[in-house]
Amino acid sequence: MSVTRKTIAAAERVVVKVGSSSLTTAEGGLDYERLSGVVDSVAARIVSGGQVVLVSSGAIAAGLAPLGLQGRPKDLATKQAAASVGQLALAHAYAESFARYGVTVGQVLLTAEDVIRRGHYRNAQRTLHRLLGLGAVPVVNENDTVATTEIRFGDNDRLAALVSHLVGAEALILLSDVDALYDGDPRSGGASAIREVNGKDDMVGVELGGAGASGVGTGGMVSKVQAAKVACTSGIPVLLTSAELADRALGPADVGTAFAATGARLSARRFWLAHAAGTRGRLWLDDGAVTAVVEHRRSLLAAGITAVEGEFDSGDVVELLNPQGDVVARGVVAYDAGELPELVGRSTYELPPEQRREVVHADDLVPLR
């Protein structure tokens, strides 16, 4: 057993994400037997003294059969209608299934805005912590009944990674319809399972497919690996496997693919800046500014900026790019977009006294790996 797997198995607080394809079918709506199997594994973890936050997809898929829909709808209004029906069925099924163990569940519906806006982010954090403190299992899903652009590829995988940091989880477990990460498409034969990912070198040559093939979900292996990257670079190890192996994943963690934590756990504010906050513009930096910001964690000054893109106000989050166009950091900008062009490239002593402040202060800046 690797250190990563031992850490996941011993974690007191975990986030478990289960995908639509593991809970539903296009023909029959919710698969109560599959859902109960996941609940059995989660309940066993709770009985052994752990805390679990369950991030569950499946609302739209669960609403297909009751509404007589054949397959996942393409238009937004029908997706939202299916979600409104399916969310009730999904919440009821979880409440009934966990009740077998005397466990109370609380439904937490989030939109992207709830993690993009700092105030909403903290409110969600308090709610989830309080539910766990009261001994309940928070069942988190994206609020697809009102979401618009948020209904897109891989949202709940990313949401699970965000929630993991938000609740201070010690591990993230991603359950899907594939038992592990493979170096190619396992359906075509010849692909090998990757059991341990300790860094980016272990991903060299790995071919990731697109969206899932079940017809009821939106995610695929790409979104799961991206979610694992968000969690791991923020100090949270990840286990990826199938829902059928949930008992082993939530037990000894000896199945699937284990992703080692590759970075230190960020403060809530820095994590929000790096992974959750919405950005409004871009600042292009010269090589000297990139070194100062990324390697030395210094504030960004006007002298190091070469170009300004986008419309933003003071207090918005912007991306910082190197000369090659790579995003190297994010930060809260101290100027409006209209103020910056006349400051670009000018040293501090050349500026009027009222403009001699940092463009992005080091305390409001986070480098990205």
Short mmCIF file of C-alpha atoms in Angstrom, two decimals:
data_model
loop_
_atom_site.label_atom_id
_atom_site.label_comp_id
_atom_site.label_asym_id
_atom_site.label_seq_id
_atom_site.Cartn_x
_atom_site.Cartn_y
_atom_site.Cartn_z
CA MET A 1 0.00 0.00 0.00
CA SER A 2 1.33 3.39 -0.99
CA VAL A 3 1.48 6.31 1.43
CA THR A 4 -1.24 8.00 -0.60
CA ARG A 5 -3.63 5.06 -0.22
CA LYS A 6 -2.91 4.79 3.51
CA THR A 7 -3.66 8.50 3.87
CA ILE A 8 -6.97 8.14 2.02
CA ALA A 9 -7.98 5.08 4.03
CA ALA A 10 -7.22 6.85 7.32
CA ALA A 11 -8.82 10.20 6.44
CA GLU A 12 -11.39 11.34 8.99
CA ARG A 13 -13.24 13.63 6.57
CA VAL A 14 -13.66 12.72 2.91
CA VAL A 15 -15.62 14.01 -0.05
CA VAL A 16 -17.16 11.35 -2.28
CA LYS A 17 -18.34 12.26 -5.77
CA VAL A 18 -20.61 9.86 -7.65
CA GLY A 19 -21.55 10.39 -11.30
CA SER A 20 -24.86 10.14 -13.11
CA SER A 21 -23.90 6.97 -14.94
CA SER A 22 -23.33 5.23 -11.60
CA LEU A 23 -26.82 6.07 -10.29
CA THR A 24 -29.13 6.16 -13.28
CA THR A 25 -29.88 4.76 -16.71
CA ALA A 26 -31.29 6.58 -19.70
CA GLU A 27 -34.22 4.16 -19.84
CA GLY A 28 -35.11 3.67 -16.20
CA GLY A 29 -34.26 6.86 -14.31
CA LEU A 30 -32.80 6.24 -10.88
CA ASP A 31 -31.24 2.85 -10.24
CA TYR A 32 -32.12 2.40 -6.56
CA GLU A 33 -29.95 -0.68 -6.19
CA ARG A 34 -26.85 1.16 -7.36
CA LEU A 35 -27.67 4.18 -5.21
CA SER A 36 -28.17 1.97 -2.15
CA GLY A 37 -24.81 0.32 -2.81
CA VAL A 38 -23.07 3.69 -2.66
CA VAL A 39 -25.00 4.59 0.50
CA ASP A 40 -23.98 1.29 2.13
CA SER A 41 -20.31 2.13 1.58
CA VAL A 42 -20.67 5.71 2.79
CA ALA A 43 -22.59 4.60 5.88
CA ALA A 44 -19.88 2.07 6.72
CA ARG A 45 -17.32 4.86 6.67
CA ILE A 46 -19.50 6.96 8.96
CA VAL A 47 -20.10 4.09 11.38
CA SER A 48 -16.33 3.64 11.64
CA GLY A 49 -16.02 7.26 12.81
CA GLY A 50 -15.54 9.17 9.58
CA GLN A 51 -17.34 12.17 8.10
CA VAL A 52 -18.49 12.17 4.49
CA VAL A 53 -19.72 14.88 2.13
CA LEU A 54 -21.44 13.33 -0.87
CA VAL A 55 -21.32 15.24 -4.16
CA SER A 56 -23.92 13.57 -6.32
CA SER A 57 -24.76 14.03 -9.96
CA GLY A 58 -27.93 12.53 -11.40
CA ALA A 59 -30.69 15.13 -11.07
CA ILE A 60 -31.19 15.65 -14.80
CA ALA A 61 -30.83 11.94 -15.57
CA ALA A 62 -33.28 11.02 -12.79
CA GLY A 63 -35.89 13.30 -14.33
CA LEU A 64 -35.80 11.75 -17.81
CA ALA A 65 -38.02 8.71 -17.28
CA PRO A 66 -40.73 10.48 -15.20
CA LEU A 67 -41.06 13.09 -17.95
CA GLY A 68 -41.01 10.52 -20.74
CA LEU A 69 -37.78 11.85 -22.22
CA GLN A 70 -35.52 9.62 -24.29
CA GLY A 71 -31.92 10.50 -23.52
CA ARG A 72 -30.33 13.65 -22.13
CA PRO A 73 -32.05 16.77 -23.59
CA LYS A 74 -30.02 19.29 -25.56
CA ASP A 75 -31.97 22.49 -24.85
CA LEU A 76 -31.50 24.35 -21.59
CA ALA A 77 -35.18 24.66 -20.63
CA THR A 78 -35.76 20.90 -20.85
CA LYS A 79 -32.57 20.20 -18.89
CA GLN A 80 -33.81 22.50 -16.15
CA ALA A 81 -37.26 20.91 -16.18
CA ALA A 82 -35.72 17.43 -15.91
CA ALA A 83 -33.52 18.62 -13.06
CA SER A 84 -36.47 20.02 -11.12
CA VAL A 85 -38.24 16.64 -11.26
CA GLY A 86 -35.13 14.54 -10.82
CA GLN A 87 -33.71 16.49 -7.89
CA LEU A 88 -36.74 15.62 -5.76
CA ALA A 89 -36.47 11.95 -6.65
CA LEU A 90 -32.72 11.93 -5.99
CA ALA A 91 -33.00 13.65 -2.60
CA HIS A 92 -35.86 11.38 -1.53
CA ALA A 93 -33.92 8.27 -2.54
CA TYR A 94 -30.86 9.34 -0.54
CA ALA A 95 -32.95 10.25 2.52
CA GLU A 96 -34.70 6.87 2.49
CA SER A 97 -31.53 4.89 1.88
CA PHE A 98 -29.47 6.61 4.60
CA ALA A 99 -32.41 6.29 7.01
CA ARG A 100 -31.68 2.53 7.09
CA TYR A 101 -28.60 3.47 9.12
CA GLY A 102 -30.22 6.22 11.16
CA VAL A 103 -28.26 8.85 9.23
CA THR A 104 -29.80 12.22 8.37
CA VAL A 105 -29.00 13.89 5.06
CA GLY A 106 -29.08 17.55 4.13
CA GLN A 107 -29.40 18.75 0.57
CA VAL A 108 -27.05 21.53 -0.53
CA LEU A 109 -27.62 22.88 -4.03
CA LEU A 110 -24.90 25.14 -5.41
CA THR A 111 -24.33 27.15 -8.56
CA ALA A 112 -21.01 28.36 -9.88
CA GLU A 113 -21.76 31.76 -8.39
CA ASP A 114 -21.73 30.21 -4.91
CA VAL A 115 -18.06 29.37 -5.29
CA ILE A 116 -17.07 32.29 -7.55
CA ARG A 117 -18.35 34.99 -5.20
CA ARG A 118 -16.29 35.16 -2.02
CA GLY A 119 -19.27 35.88 0.26
CA HIS A 120 -21.31 33.00 -1.14
CA TYR A 121 -18.26 30.73 -0.85
CA ARG A 122 -17.97 31.42 2.87
CA ASN A 123 -21.70 30.93 3.42
CA ALA A 124 -21.57 27.52 1.73
CA GLN A 125 -18.54 26.66 3.83
CA ARG A 126 -20.34 27.47 7.08
CA THR A 127 -23.43 25.48 6.09
CA LEU A 128 -21.43 22.37 5.19
CA HIS A 129 -19.34 22.54 8.37
CA ARG A 130 -22.46 22.88 10.49
CA LEU A 131 -24.18 19.92 8.83
CA LEU A 132 -21.13 17.77 9.50
CA GLY A 133 -20.98 19.01 13.08
CA LEU A 134 -24.60 17.93 13.56
CA GLY A 135 -23.82 14.45 12.30
CA ALA A 136 -25.62 14.80 8.96
CA VAL A 137 -24.37 13.86 5.52
CA PRO A 138 -24.43 16.86 3.16
CA VAL A 139 -25.56 15.76 -0.31
CA VAL A 140 -24.22 18.39 -2.69
CA ASN A 141 -25.28 18.89 -6.27
CA GLU A 142 -25.16 21.72 -8.74
CA ASN A 143 -28.46 23.57 -8.82
CA ASP A 144 -29.29 22.60 -12.40
CA THR A 145 -32.83 23.97 -12.14
CA VAL A 146 -31.50 27.53 -12.30
CA ALA A 147 -28.00 27.02 -13.74
CA THR A 148 -27.37 28.30 -17.27
CA THR A 149 -23.79 28.25 -18.49
CA GLU A 150 -22.98 26.19 -15.39
CA ILE A 151 -24.56 23.12 -17.03
CA ARG A 152 -21.45 22.16 -18.90
CA PHE A 153 -18.75 19.53 -19.22
CA GLY A 154 -17.49 18.12 -15.94
CA ASP A 155 -19.01 20.62 -13.51
CA ASN A 156 -19.61 18.21 -10.64
CA ASP A 157 -16.10 16.77 -10.83
CA ARG A 158 -14.70 20.28 -10.44
CA LEU A 159 -17.34 21.07 -7.83
CA ALA A 160 -16.21 18.03 -5.79
CA ALA A 161 -12.62 19.30 -5.81
CA LEU A 162 -13.76 22.75 -4.68
CA VAL A 163 -15.96 21.29 -1.95
CA SER A 164 -13.06 19.12 -0.74
CA HIS A 165 -11.02 22.18 0.11
CA LEU A 166 -14.03 24.13 1.29
CA VAL A 167 -14.82 21.56 4.02
CA GLY A 168 -11.20 20.78 4.89
CA ALA A 169 -11.41 17.21 3.59
CA GLU A 170 -8.40 14.97 3.91
CA ALA A 171 -9.22 12.99 0.76
CA LEU A 172 -11.39 13.08 -2.35
CA ILE A 173 -12.90 9.90 -3.82
CA LEU A 174 -14.25 10.05 -7.38
CA LEU A 175 -16.66 7.25 -8.27
CA SER A 176 -17.62 6.70 -11.89
CA ASP A 177 -18.29 3.84 -14.30
CA VAL A 178 -14.58 3.11 -14.88
CA ASP A 179 -12.54 1.21 -12.30
CA ALA A 180 -9.31 3.20 -12.78
CA LEU A 181 -7.41 5.61 -14.98
CA TYR A 182 -6.04 3.87 -18.07
CA ASP A 183 -3.29 4.93 -20.46
CA GLY A 184 -5.78 4.55 -23.33
CA ASP A 185 -9.40 3.64 -24.00
CA PRO A 186 -10.03 0.41 -22.01
CA ARG A 187 -12.94 -0.44 -24.33
CA SER A 188 -10.62 -0.83 -27.30
CA GLY A 189 -8.33 -3.35 -25.60
CA GLY A 190 -4.63 -3.16 -24.88
CA ALA A 191 -4.87 -0.30 -22.39
CA SER A 192 -3.20 -0.63 -18.99
CA ALA A 193 -4.48 0.69 -15.68
CA ILE A 194 -2.39 3.33 -13.94
CA ARG A 195 -2.46 2.59 -10.23
CA GLU A 196 -0.40 5.48 -8.84
CA VAL A 197 0.02 9.07 -10.05
CA ASN A 198 2.70 10.86 -8.04
CA GLY A 199 3.26 13.76 -10.42
CA LYS A 200 2.84 15.01 -13.97
CA ASP A 201 5.51 12.62 -15.29
CA ASP A 202 3.16 9.70 -14.55
CA MET A 203 0.63 11.21 -16.97
CA VAL A 204 2.97 11.40 -19.96
CA GLY A 205 1.50 9.47 -22.89
CA VAL A 206 -1.89 8.99 -21.24
CA GLU A 207 -4.77 9.40 -23.69
CA LEU A 208 -7.92 10.77 -22.06
CA GLY A 209 -11.29 10.30 -23.72
CA GLY A 210 -14.12 12.80 -24.00
CA ALA A 211 -17.48 12.80 -22.23
CA GLY A 212 -18.90 9.61 -20.79
CA ALA A 213 -20.53 7.11 -23.13
CA SER A 214 -23.57 6.31 -20.99
CA GLY A 215 -25.69 9.10 -22.42
CA VAL A 216 -26.83 10.42 -19.03
CA GLY A 217 -23.78 12.27 -17.74
CA THR A 218 -21.68 15.21 -18.88
CA GLY A 219 -18.28 14.32 -17.47
CA GLY A 220 -15.51 12.08 -18.75
CA MET A 221 -12.03 11.08 -17.71
CA VAL A 222 -10.68 14.51 -18.67
CA SER A 223 -12.88 16.27 -16.10
CA LYS A 224 -11.94 13.74 -13.42
CA VAL A 225 -8.22 14.15 -14.00
CA GLN A 226 -8.64 17.94 -13.98
CA ALA A 227 -10.53 17.69 -10.68
CA ALA A 228 -7.80 15.46 -9.28
CA LYS A 229 -5.21 18.07 -10.30
CA VAL A 230 -7.10 20.85 -8.51
CA ALA A 231 -7.33 18.77 -5.33
CA CYS A 232 -3.80 17.36 -5.41
CA THR A 233 -2.06 20.67 -6.04
CA SER A 234 -3.96 21.97 -3.01
CA GLY A 235 -2.79 19.19 -0.69
CA ILE A 236 -5.68 16.72 -1.02
CA PRO A 237 -5.02 13.15 -2.28
CA VAL A 238 -7.53 11.59 -4.67
CA LEU A 239 -8.77 8.07 -5.39
CA LEU A 240 -10.49 7.38 -8.72
CA THR A 241 -12.45 4.17 -9.24
CA SER A 242 -15.89 2.80 -10.11
CA ALA A 243 -19.01 3.04 -7.96
CA GLU A 244 -19.16 -0.77 -7.95
CA LEU A 245 -15.94 -0.72 -5.92
CA ALA A 246 -17.15 1.94 -3.47
CA ASP A 247 -16.82 -0.41 -0.50
CA ARG A 248 -13.10 -0.91 -1.21
CA ALA A 249 -12.58 2.76 -2.08
CA LEU A 250 -14.12 3.89 1.21
CA GLY A 251 -12.49 1.04 3.09
CA PRO A 252 -8.85 0.04 2.51
CA ALA A 253 -8.53 2.25 -0.60
CA ASP A 254 -6.78 -0.58 -2.44
CA VAL A 255 -8.56 -0.15 -5.79
CA GLY A 256 -8.53 2.28 -8.69
CA THR A 257 -5.96 5.02 -9.27
CA ALA A 258 -4.46 6.99 -6.39
CA PHE A 259 -3.30 10.56 -7.05
CA ALA A 260 -0.75 11.82 -4.54
CA ALA A 261 -1.02 15.31 -3.07
CA THR A 262 1.65 17.37 -4.83
CA GLY A 263 1.23 20.75 -3.17
CA ALA A 264 0.70 22.29 0.25
CA ARG A 265 -2.82 22.96 1.48
CA LEU A 266 -3.73 26.54 0.61
CA SER A 267 -5.56 28.96 2.84
CA ALA A 268 -9.24 29.33 1.99
CA ARG A 269 -8.62 32.72 0.38
CA ARG A 270 -5.70 31.55 -1.77
CA PHE A 271 -7.59 28.44 -2.86
CA TRP A 272 -10.56 30.59 -3.82
CA LEU A 273 -8.27 32.83 -5.85
CA ALA A 274 -6.56 29.92 -7.58
CA HIS A 275 -9.50 27.68 -8.42
CA ALA A 276 -12.90 29.15 -7.62
CA ALA A 277 -12.93 32.85 -8.36
CA GLY A 278 -14.20 34.10 -11.69
CA THR A 279 -11.75 36.26 -13.63
CA ARG A 280 -12.60 39.47 -15.49
CA GLY A 281 -9.41 40.35 -17.35
CA ARG A 282 -5.77 39.61 -18.10
CA LEU A 283 -2.46 41.31 -17.45
CA TRP A 284 0.56 40.36 -19.58
CA LEU A 285 3.90 40.44 -17.73
CA ASP A 286 7.52 40.63 -18.78
CA ASP A 287 10.00 37.94 -17.68
CA GLY A 288 11.24 39.95 -14.71
CA ALA A 289 7.73 40.40 -13.33
CA VAL A 290 6.98 36.70 -13.81
CA THR A 291 10.06 35.81 -11.76
CA ALA A 292 9.13 38.29 -9.03
CA VAL A 293 5.50 37.13 -8.82
CA VAL A 294 5.91 33.36 -9.24
CA GLU A 295 9.31 32.58 -7.73
CA HIS A 296 9.69 35.31 -5.12
CA ARG A 297 5.97 35.86 -4.33
CA ARG A 298 6.34 39.63 -4.73
CA SER A 299 3.62 42.14 -5.52
CA LEU A 300 3.01 43.04 -9.15
CA LEU A 301 4.07 46.58 -10.05
CA ALA A 302 3.09 48.59 -13.13
CA ALA A 303 6.65 48.43 -14.47
CA GLY A 304 6.35 44.68 -15.10
CA ILE A 305 3.12 44.85 -17.14
CA THR A 306 3.30 44.84 -20.92
CA ALA A 307 -0.39 44.73 -21.89
CA VAL A 308 -3.91 44.86 -20.42
CA GLU A 309 -6.94 42.87 -21.64
CA GLY A 310 -10.59 42.91 -20.64
CA GLU A 311 -12.99 45.11 -18.70
CA PHE A 312 -12.60 44.97 -14.94
CA ASP A 313 -12.92 47.10 -11.83
CA SER A 314 -10.67 47.49 -8.84
CA GLY A 315 -11.26 44.45 -6.62
CA ASP A 316 -11.90 42.01 -9.49
CA VAL A 317 -9.78 38.90 -9.99
CA VAL A 318 -7.53 38.90 -13.06
CA GLU A 319 -5.19 36.37 -14.67
CA LEU A 320 -1.47 37.13 -14.98
CA LEU A 321 0.23 35.82 -18.12
CA ASN A 322 3.89 35.31 -19.03
CA PRO A 323 5.24 36.51 -22.42
CA GLN A 324 4.32 33.12 -23.96
CA GLY A 325 0.67 33.51 -22.98
CA ASP A 326 0.61 30.99 -20.12
CA VAL A 327 -1.43 31.87 -17.05
CA VAL A 328 1.11 31.93 -14.21
CA ALA A 329 -0.93 33.52 -11.41
CA ARG A 330 -4.23 35.03 -10.36
CA GLY A 331 -4.82 38.02 -8.17
CA VAL A 332 -7.10 40.83 -7.05
CA VAL A 333 -6.33 43.94 -9.09
CA ALA A 334 -6.15 47.33 -7.38
CA TYR A 335 -7.01 49.43 -10.46
CA ASP A 336 -9.85 49.68 -12.95
CA ALA A 337 -9.06 48.54 -16.49
CA GLY A 338 -9.29 52.13 -17.74
CA GLU A 339 -6.60 53.33 -15.32
CA LEU A 340 -3.87 50.84 -16.22
CA PRO A 341 -2.86 51.55 -19.83
CA GLU A 342 -1.15 54.83 -18.95
CA LEU A 343 0.76 53.08 -16.12
CA VAL A 344 2.02 50.08 -18.11
CA GLY A 345 5.81 49.72 -18.10
CA ARG A 346 6.43 52.77 -15.90
CA SER A 347 8.57 52.58 -12.78
CA THR A 348 7.02 53.53 -9.47
CA TYR A 349 9.06 56.73 -9.11
CA GLU A 350 7.73 57.91 -12.50
CA LEU A 351 4.11 57.73 -11.32
CA PRO A 352 2.09 60.37 -9.45
CA PRO A 353 1.99 59.74 -5.67
CA GLU A 354 -1.64 58.58 -5.75
CA GLN A 355 -0.72 55.83 -8.27
CA ARG A 356 2.35 54.44 -6.52
CA ARG A 357 0.56 51.40 -5.14
CA GLU A 358 0.89 47.80 -6.25
CA VAL A 359 -1.26 46.68 -9.18
CA VAL A 360 -1.74 43.33 -7.45
CA HIS A 361 -0.56 43.06 -3.85
CA ALA A 362 1.32 39.90 -2.83
CA ASP A 363 -1.33 39.17 -0.19
CA ASP A 364 -3.97 39.08 -2.92
CA LEU A 365 -2.02 36.97 -5.40
CA VAL A 366 -1.53 33.24 -5.87
CA PRO A 367 0.93 31.64 -8.35
CA LEU A 368 -0.40 28.71 -10.37
CA ARG A 369 1.50 25.51 -11.07
#
